[in-house]
Each structure stands twice: as structure tokens, then as C-alpha cells.
mmCIF file with all atom_site columns, C-alpha atoms in Angstrom:
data_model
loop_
_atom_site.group_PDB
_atom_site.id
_atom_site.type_symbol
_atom_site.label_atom_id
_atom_site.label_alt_id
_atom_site.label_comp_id
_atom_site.label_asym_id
_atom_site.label_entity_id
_atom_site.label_seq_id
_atom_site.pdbx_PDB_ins_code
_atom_site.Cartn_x
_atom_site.Cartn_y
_atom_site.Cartn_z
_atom_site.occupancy
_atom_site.B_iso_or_equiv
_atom_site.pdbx_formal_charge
_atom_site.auth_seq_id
_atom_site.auth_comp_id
_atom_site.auth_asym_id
_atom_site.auth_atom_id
_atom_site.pdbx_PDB_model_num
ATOM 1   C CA . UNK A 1 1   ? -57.782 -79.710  -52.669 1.00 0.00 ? 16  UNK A CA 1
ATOM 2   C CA . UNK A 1 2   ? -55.218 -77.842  -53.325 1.00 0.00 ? 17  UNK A CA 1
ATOM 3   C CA . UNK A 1 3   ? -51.630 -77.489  -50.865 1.00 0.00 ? 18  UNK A CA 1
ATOM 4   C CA . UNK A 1 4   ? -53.414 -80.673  -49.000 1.00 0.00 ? 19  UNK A CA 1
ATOM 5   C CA . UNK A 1 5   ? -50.313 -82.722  -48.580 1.00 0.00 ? 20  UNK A CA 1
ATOM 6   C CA . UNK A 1 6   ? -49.987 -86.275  -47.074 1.00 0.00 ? 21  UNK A CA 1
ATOM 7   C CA . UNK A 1 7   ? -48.082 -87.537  -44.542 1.00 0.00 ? 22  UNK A CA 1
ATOM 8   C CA . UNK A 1 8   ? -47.012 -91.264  -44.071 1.00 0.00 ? 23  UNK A CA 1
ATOM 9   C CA . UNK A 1 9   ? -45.826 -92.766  -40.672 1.00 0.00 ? 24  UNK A CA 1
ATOM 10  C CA . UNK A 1 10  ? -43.469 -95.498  -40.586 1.00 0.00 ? 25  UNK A CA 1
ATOM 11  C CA . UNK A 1 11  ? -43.328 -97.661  -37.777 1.00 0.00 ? 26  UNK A CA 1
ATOM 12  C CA . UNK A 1 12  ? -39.765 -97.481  -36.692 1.00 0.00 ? 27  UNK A CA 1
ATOM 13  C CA . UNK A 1 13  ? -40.762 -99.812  -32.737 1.00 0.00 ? 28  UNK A CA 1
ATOM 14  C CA . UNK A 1 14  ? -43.373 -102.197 -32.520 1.00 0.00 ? 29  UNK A CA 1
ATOM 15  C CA . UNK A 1 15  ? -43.361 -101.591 -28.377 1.00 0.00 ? 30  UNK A CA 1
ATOM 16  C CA . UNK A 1 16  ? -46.416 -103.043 -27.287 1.00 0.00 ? 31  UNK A CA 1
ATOM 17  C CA . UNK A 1 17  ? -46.151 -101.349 -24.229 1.00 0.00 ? 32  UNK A CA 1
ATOM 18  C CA . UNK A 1 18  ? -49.286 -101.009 -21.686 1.00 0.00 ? 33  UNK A CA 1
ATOM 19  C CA . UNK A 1 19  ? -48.913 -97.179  -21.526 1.00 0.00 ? 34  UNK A CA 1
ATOM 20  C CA . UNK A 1 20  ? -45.885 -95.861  -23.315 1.00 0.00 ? 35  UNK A CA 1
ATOM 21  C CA . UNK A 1 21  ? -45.812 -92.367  -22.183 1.00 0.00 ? 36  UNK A CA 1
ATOM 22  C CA . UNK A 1 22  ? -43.046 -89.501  -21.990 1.00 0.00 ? 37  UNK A CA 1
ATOM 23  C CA . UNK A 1 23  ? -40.542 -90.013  -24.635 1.00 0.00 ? 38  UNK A CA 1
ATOM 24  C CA . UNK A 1 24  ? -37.757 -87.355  -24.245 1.00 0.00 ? 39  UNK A CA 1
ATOM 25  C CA . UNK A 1 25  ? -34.603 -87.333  -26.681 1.00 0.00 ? 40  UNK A CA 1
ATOM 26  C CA . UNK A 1 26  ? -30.911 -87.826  -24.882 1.00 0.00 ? 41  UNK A CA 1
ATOM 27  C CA . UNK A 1 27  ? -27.915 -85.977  -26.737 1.00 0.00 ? 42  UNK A CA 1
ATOM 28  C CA . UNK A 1 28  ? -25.884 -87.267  -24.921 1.00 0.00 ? 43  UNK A CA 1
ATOM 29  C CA . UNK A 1 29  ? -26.424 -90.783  -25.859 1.00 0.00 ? 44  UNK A CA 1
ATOM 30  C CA . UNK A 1 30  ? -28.644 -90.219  -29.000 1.00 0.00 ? 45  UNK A CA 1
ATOM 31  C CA . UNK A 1 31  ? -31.213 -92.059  -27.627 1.00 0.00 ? 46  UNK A CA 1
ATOM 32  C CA . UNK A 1 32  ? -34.771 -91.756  -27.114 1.00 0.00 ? 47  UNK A CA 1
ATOM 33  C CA . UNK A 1 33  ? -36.195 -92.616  -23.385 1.00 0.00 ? 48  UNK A CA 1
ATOM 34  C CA . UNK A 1 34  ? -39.072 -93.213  -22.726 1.00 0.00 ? 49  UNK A CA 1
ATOM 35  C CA . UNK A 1 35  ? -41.726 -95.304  -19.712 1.00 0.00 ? 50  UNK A CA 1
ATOM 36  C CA . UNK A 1 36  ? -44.427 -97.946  -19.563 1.00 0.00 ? 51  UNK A CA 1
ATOM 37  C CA . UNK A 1 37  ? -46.182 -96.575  -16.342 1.00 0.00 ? 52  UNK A CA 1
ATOM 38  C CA . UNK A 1 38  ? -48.181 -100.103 -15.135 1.00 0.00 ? 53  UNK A CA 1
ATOM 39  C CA . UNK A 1 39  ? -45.329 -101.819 -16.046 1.00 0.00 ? 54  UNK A CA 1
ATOM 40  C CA . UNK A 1 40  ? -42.590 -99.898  -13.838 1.00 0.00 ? 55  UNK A CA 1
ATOM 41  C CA . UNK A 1 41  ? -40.797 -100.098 -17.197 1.00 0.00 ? 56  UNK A CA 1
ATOM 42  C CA . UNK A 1 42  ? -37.819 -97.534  -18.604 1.00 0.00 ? 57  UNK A CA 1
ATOM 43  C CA . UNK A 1 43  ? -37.195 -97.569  -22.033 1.00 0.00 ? 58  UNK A CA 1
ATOM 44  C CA . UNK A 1 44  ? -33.932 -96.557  -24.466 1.00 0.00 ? 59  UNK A CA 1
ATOM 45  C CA . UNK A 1 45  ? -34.297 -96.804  -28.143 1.00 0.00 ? 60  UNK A CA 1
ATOM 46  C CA . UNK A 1 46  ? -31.598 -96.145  -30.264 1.00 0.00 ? 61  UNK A CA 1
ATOM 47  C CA . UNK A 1 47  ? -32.635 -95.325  -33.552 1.00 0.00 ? 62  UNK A CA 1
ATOM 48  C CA . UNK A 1 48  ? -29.346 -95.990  -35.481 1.00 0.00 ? 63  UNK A CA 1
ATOM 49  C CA . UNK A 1 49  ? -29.810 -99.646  -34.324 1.00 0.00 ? 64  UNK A CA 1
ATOM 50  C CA . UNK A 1 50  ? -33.110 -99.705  -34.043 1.00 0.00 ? 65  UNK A CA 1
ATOM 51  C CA . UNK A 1 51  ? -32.654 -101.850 -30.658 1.00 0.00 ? 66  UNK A CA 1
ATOM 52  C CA . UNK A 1 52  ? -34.955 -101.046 -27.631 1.00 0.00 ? 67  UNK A CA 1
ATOM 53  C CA . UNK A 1 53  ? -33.887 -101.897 -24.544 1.00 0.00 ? 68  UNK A CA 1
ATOM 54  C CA . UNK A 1 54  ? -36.106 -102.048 -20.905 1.00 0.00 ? 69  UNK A CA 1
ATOM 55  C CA . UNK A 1 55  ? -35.393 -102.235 -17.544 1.00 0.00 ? 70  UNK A CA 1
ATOM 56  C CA . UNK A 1 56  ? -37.558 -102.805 -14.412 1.00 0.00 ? 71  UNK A CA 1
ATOM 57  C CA . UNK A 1 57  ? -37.541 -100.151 -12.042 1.00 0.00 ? 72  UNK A CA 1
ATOM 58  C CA . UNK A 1 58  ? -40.018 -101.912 -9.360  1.00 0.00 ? 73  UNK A CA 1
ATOM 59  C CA . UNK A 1 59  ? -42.524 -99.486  -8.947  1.00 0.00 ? 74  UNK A CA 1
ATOM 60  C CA . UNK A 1 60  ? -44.819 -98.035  -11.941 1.00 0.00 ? 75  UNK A CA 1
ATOM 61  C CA . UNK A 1 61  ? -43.135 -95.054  -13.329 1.00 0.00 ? 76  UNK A CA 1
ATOM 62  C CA . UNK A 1 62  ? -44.747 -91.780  -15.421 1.00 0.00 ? 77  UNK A CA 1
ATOM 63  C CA . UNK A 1 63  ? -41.652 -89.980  -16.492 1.00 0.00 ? 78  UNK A CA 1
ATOM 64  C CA . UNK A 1 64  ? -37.669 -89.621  -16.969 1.00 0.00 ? 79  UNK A CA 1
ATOM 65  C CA . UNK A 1 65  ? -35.337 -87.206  -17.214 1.00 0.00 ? 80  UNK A CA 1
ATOM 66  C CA . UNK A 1 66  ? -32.093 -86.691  -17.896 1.00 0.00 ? 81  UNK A CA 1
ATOM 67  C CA . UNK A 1 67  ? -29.798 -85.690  -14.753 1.00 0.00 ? 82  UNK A CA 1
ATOM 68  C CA . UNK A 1 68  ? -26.978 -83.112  -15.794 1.00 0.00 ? 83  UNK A CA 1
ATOM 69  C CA . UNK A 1 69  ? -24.700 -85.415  -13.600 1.00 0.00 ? 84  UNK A CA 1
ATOM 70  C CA . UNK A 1 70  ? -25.620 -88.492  -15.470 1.00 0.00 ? 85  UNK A CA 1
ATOM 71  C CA . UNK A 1 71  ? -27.889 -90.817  -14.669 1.00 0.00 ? 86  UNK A CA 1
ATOM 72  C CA . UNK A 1 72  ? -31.972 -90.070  -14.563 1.00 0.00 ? 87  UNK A CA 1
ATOM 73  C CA . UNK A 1 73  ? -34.334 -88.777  -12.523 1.00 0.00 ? 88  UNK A CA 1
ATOM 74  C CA . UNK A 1 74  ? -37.938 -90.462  -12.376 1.00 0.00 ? 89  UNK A CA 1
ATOM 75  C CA . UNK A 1 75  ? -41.223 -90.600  -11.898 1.00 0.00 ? 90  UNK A CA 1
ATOM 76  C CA . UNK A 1 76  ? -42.147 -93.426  -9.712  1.00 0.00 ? 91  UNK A CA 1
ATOM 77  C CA . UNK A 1 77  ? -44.993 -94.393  -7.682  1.00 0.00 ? 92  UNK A CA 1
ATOM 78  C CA . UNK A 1 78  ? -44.150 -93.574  -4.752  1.00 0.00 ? 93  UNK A CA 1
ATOM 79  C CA . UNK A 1 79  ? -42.161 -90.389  -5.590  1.00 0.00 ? 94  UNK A CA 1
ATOM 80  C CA . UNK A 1 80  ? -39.130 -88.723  -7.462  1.00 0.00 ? 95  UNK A CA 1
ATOM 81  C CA . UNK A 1 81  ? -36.431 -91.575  -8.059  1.00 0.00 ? 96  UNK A CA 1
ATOM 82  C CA . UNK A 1 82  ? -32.932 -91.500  -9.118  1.00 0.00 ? 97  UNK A CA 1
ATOM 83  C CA . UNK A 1 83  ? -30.482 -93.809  -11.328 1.00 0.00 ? 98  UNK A CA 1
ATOM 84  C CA . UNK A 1 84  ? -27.203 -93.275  -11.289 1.00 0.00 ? 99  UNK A CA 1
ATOM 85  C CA . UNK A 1 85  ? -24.640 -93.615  -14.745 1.00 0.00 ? 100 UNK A CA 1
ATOM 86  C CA . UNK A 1 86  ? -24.279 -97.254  -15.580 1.00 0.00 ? 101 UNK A CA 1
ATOM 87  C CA . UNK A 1 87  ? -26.469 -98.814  -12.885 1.00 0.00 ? 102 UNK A CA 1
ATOM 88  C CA . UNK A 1 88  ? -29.284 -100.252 -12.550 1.00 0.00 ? 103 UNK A CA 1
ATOM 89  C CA . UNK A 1 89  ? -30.668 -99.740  -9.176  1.00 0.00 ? 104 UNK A CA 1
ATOM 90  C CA . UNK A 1 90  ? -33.252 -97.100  -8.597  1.00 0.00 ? 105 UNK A CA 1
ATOM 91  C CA . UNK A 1 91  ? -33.015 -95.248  -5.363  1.00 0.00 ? 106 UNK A CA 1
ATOM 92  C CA . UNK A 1 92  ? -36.604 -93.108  -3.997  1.00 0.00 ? 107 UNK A CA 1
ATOM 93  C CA . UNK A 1 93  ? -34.962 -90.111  -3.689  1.00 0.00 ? 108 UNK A CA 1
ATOM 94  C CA . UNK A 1 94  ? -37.941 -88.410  -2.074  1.00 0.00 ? 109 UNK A CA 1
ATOM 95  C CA . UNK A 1 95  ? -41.232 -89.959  -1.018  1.00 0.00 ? 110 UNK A CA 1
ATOM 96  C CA . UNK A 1 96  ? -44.045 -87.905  -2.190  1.00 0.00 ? 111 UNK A CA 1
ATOM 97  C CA . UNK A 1 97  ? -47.803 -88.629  -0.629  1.00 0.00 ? 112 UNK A CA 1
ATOM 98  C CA . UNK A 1 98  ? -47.290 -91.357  1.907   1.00 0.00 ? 113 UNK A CA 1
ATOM 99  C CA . UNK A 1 99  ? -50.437 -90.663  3.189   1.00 0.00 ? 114 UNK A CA 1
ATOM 100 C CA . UNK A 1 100 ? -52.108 -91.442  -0.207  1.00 0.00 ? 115 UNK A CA 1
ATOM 101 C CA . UNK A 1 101 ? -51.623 -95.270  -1.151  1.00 0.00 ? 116 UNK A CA 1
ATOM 102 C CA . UNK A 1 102 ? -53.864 -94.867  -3.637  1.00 0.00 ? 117 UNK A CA 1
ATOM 103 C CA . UNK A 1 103 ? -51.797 -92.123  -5.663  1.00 0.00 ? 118 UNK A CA 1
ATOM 104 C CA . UNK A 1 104 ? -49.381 -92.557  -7.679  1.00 0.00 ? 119 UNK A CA 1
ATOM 105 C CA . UNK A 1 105 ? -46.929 -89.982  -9.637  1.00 0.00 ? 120 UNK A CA 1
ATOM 106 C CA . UNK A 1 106 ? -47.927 -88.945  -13.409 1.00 0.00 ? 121 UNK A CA 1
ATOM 107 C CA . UNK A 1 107 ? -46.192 -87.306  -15.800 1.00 0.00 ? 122 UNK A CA 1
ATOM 108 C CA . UNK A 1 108 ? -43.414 -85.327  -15.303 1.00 0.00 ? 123 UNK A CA 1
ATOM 109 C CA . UNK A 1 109 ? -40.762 -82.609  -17.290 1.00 0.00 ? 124 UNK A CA 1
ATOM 110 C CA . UNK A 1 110 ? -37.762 -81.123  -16.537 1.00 0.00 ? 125 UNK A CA 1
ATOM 111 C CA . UNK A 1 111 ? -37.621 -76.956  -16.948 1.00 0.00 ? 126 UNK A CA 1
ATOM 112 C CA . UNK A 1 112 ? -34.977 -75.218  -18.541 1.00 0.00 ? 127 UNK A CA 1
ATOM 113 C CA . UNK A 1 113 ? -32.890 -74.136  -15.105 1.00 0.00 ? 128 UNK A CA 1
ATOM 114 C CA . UNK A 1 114 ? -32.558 -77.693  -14.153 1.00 0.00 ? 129 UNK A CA 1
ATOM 115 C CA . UNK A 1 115 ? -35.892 -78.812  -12.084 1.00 0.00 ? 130 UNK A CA 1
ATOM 116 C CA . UNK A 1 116 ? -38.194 -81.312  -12.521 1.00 0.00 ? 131 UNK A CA 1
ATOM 117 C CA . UNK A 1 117 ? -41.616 -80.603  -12.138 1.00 0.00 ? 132 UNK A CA 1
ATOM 118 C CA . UNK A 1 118 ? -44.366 -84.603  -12.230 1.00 0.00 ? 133 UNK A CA 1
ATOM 119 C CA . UNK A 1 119 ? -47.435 -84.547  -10.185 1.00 0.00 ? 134 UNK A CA 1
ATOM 120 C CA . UNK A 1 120 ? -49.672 -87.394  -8.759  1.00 0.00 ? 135 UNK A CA 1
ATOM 121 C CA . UNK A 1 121 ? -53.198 -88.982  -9.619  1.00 0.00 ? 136 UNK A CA 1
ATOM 122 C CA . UNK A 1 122 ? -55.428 -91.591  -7.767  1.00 0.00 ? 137 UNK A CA 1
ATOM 123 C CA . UNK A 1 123 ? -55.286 -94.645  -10.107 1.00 0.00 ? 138 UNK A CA 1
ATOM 124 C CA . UNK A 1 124 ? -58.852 -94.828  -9.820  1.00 0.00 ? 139 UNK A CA 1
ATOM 125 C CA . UNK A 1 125 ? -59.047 -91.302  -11.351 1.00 0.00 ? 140 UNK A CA 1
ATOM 126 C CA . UNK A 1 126 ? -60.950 -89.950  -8.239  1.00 0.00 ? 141 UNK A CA 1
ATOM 127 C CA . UNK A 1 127 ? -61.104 -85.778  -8.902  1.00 0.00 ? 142 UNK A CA 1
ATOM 128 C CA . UNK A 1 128 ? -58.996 -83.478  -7.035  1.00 0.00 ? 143 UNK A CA 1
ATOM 129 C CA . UNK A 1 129 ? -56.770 -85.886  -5.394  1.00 0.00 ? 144 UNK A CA 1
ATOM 130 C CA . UNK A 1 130 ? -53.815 -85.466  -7.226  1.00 0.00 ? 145 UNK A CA 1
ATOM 131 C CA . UNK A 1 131 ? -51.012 -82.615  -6.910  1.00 0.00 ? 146 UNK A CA 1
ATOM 132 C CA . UNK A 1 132 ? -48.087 -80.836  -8.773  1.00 0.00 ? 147 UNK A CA 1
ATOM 133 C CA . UNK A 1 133 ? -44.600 -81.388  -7.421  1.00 0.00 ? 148 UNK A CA 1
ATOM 134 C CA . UNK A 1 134 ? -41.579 -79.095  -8.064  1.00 0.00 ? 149 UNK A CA 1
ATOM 135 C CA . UNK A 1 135 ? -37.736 -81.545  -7.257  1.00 0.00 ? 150 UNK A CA 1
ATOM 136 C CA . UNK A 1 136 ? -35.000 -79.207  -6.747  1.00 0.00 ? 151 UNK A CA 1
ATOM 137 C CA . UNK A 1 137 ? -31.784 -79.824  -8.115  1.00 0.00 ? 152 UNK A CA 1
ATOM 138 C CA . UNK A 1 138 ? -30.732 -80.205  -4.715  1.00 0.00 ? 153 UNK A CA 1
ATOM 139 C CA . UNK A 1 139 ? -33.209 -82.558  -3.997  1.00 0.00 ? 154 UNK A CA 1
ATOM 140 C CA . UNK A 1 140 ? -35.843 -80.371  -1.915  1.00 0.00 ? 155 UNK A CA 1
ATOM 141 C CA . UNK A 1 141 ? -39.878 -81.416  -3.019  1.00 0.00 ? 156 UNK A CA 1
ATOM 142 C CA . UNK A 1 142 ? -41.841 -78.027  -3.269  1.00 0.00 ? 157 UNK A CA 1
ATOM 143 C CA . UNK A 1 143 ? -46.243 -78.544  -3.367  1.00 0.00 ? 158 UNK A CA 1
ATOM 144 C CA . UNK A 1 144 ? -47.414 -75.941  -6.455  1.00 0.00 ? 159 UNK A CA 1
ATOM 145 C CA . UNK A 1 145 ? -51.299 -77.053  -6.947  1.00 0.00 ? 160 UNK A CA 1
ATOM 146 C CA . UNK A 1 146 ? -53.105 -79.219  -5.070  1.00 0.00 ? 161 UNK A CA 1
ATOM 147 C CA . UNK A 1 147 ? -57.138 -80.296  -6.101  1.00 0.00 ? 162 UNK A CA 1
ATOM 148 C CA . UNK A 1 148 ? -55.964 -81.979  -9.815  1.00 0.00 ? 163 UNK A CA 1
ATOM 149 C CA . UNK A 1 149 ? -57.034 -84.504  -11.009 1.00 0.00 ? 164 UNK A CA 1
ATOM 150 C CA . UNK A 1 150 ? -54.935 -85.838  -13.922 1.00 0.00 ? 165 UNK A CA 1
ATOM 151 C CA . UNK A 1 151 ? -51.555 -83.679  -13.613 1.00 0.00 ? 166 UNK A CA 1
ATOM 152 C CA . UNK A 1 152 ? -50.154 -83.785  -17.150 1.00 0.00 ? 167 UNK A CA 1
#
């Protein structure tokens, strides 16, 4: 055919992660972060080394972000989480659905004025339990939708 052009991938990590989800670049560190949700596992790859390195955050986690402070926000379990610069203990920043055990947060992005917007899922899948969650820079959890099922 003609213009049909191929494309070949090269394998630059061999992760073999659960569920690798929600890779998002960092300028400041030239790094790519991303999470292994069952897991509770944060990743940084750094592609000039080609060295990945994980950390545990306790909790199965569906998303990170970037903090303009430093640090990251998260996506955990049990709500939004936070990690300060150059540590590695995870604070729950807000609980979100306390009342729903079997939720858990999935999936999550950061809009361009600064706030982070992850919603929640049964793990069973169950429809319409799940919700979308706007954090605040300051911190404050708004409800948008209610009645999802899978919030990506």
C-alpha cells in the first residue's frame, strides 16, 4: 500500500508490574512516574539511565502527580495522599469514601490551574458505585459525578 509506514517499539523497561497505570513525565527531574495500583507501588524511571526505581506507599495507588511545591500528590485507596520532597512517607491527606470499604480510588490527573481531579471504583467492578473527586490546591475534596462505574 502505498504511505503505509511501520512503526517498531523498543522495549526501553521490562516492569512486570501487576497494573502499571498513569505514567506522567516530570521536568523537573526528567523522569517518568508512574503506579502499580494492587501493588501500592510508585514508580520513577529515568530514561538517561535507564534505572527504575519503586517505592511502597502501603495502600494500592491509581495515580501521581506532581505537586508545584515538590513532592506528589496520589491516588491511594483510601483517598488523595501526599509525599513530600525527599521523603518517603505518604501522608492521607484527605479520606475519601469511608463509608465504602469496598472502593478504592482510580485514576487520577492534574488540570492545568493546579487541581487534581481521580475518582473511585468498587474493586469488584459493581456499577454505579464509584465517584469523581475534585482536590483543591488547598486541600478541600469537592464530589462532581456520582453513579460511575470505572472513573478513568
Amino acid at each position: 500500500m502505498r504511505g503505509t509506514t511501520s512503526l517498531v517499539a523498543d522495549l526501553v523497561l521490562d516492569a512486570r508490574a501487576a497494573v502499571g497505570e498513569g505514567p506522567i513525565w516530570d521536568d523537573s527531574s526528567q523522569t517518568l512516574l508512574w503506579v502499580d495500583i494492587p501493588l501500592g507501588l510508585v514508580h520513577r524511571f529515568d530514561p538517561r539511565t535507564g534505572r527504575d526505581e519503586s517505592f511502597p506507599v502501603g495502600q494500592p495507588v491509581s495515580a501521581v502527580a506532581v505537586r508545584r511545591g515538590g513532592g506528589l500528590v496520589l491516588a491511594l485507596r483510601d483517598g488523595f495522599g501526599l509525599l513530600d520532597p525527599g521523603s518517603r512517607d505518604v501522608r492521607l491527606a484527605v479520606a475519601v469514601e469511608n463509608d465504602c470499604p469496598e472502593n478504592r480510588m482510580n485514576d487520577g490527573k492534574c488540570d492545568p490551574t493546579g487541581r487534581f481531579w481521580a475518582g473511585t471504583m468498587a474493586f469488584d467492578c459493581t456499577p454505579a458505585a464509584g465517584a469523581l473527586y475534585r482536590l483543591e490546591p488547598d486541600l478541600s475534596v469537592e464530589p462532581v459525578l456520582t453513579g460511575l462505574t470505572i472513573s478513568n
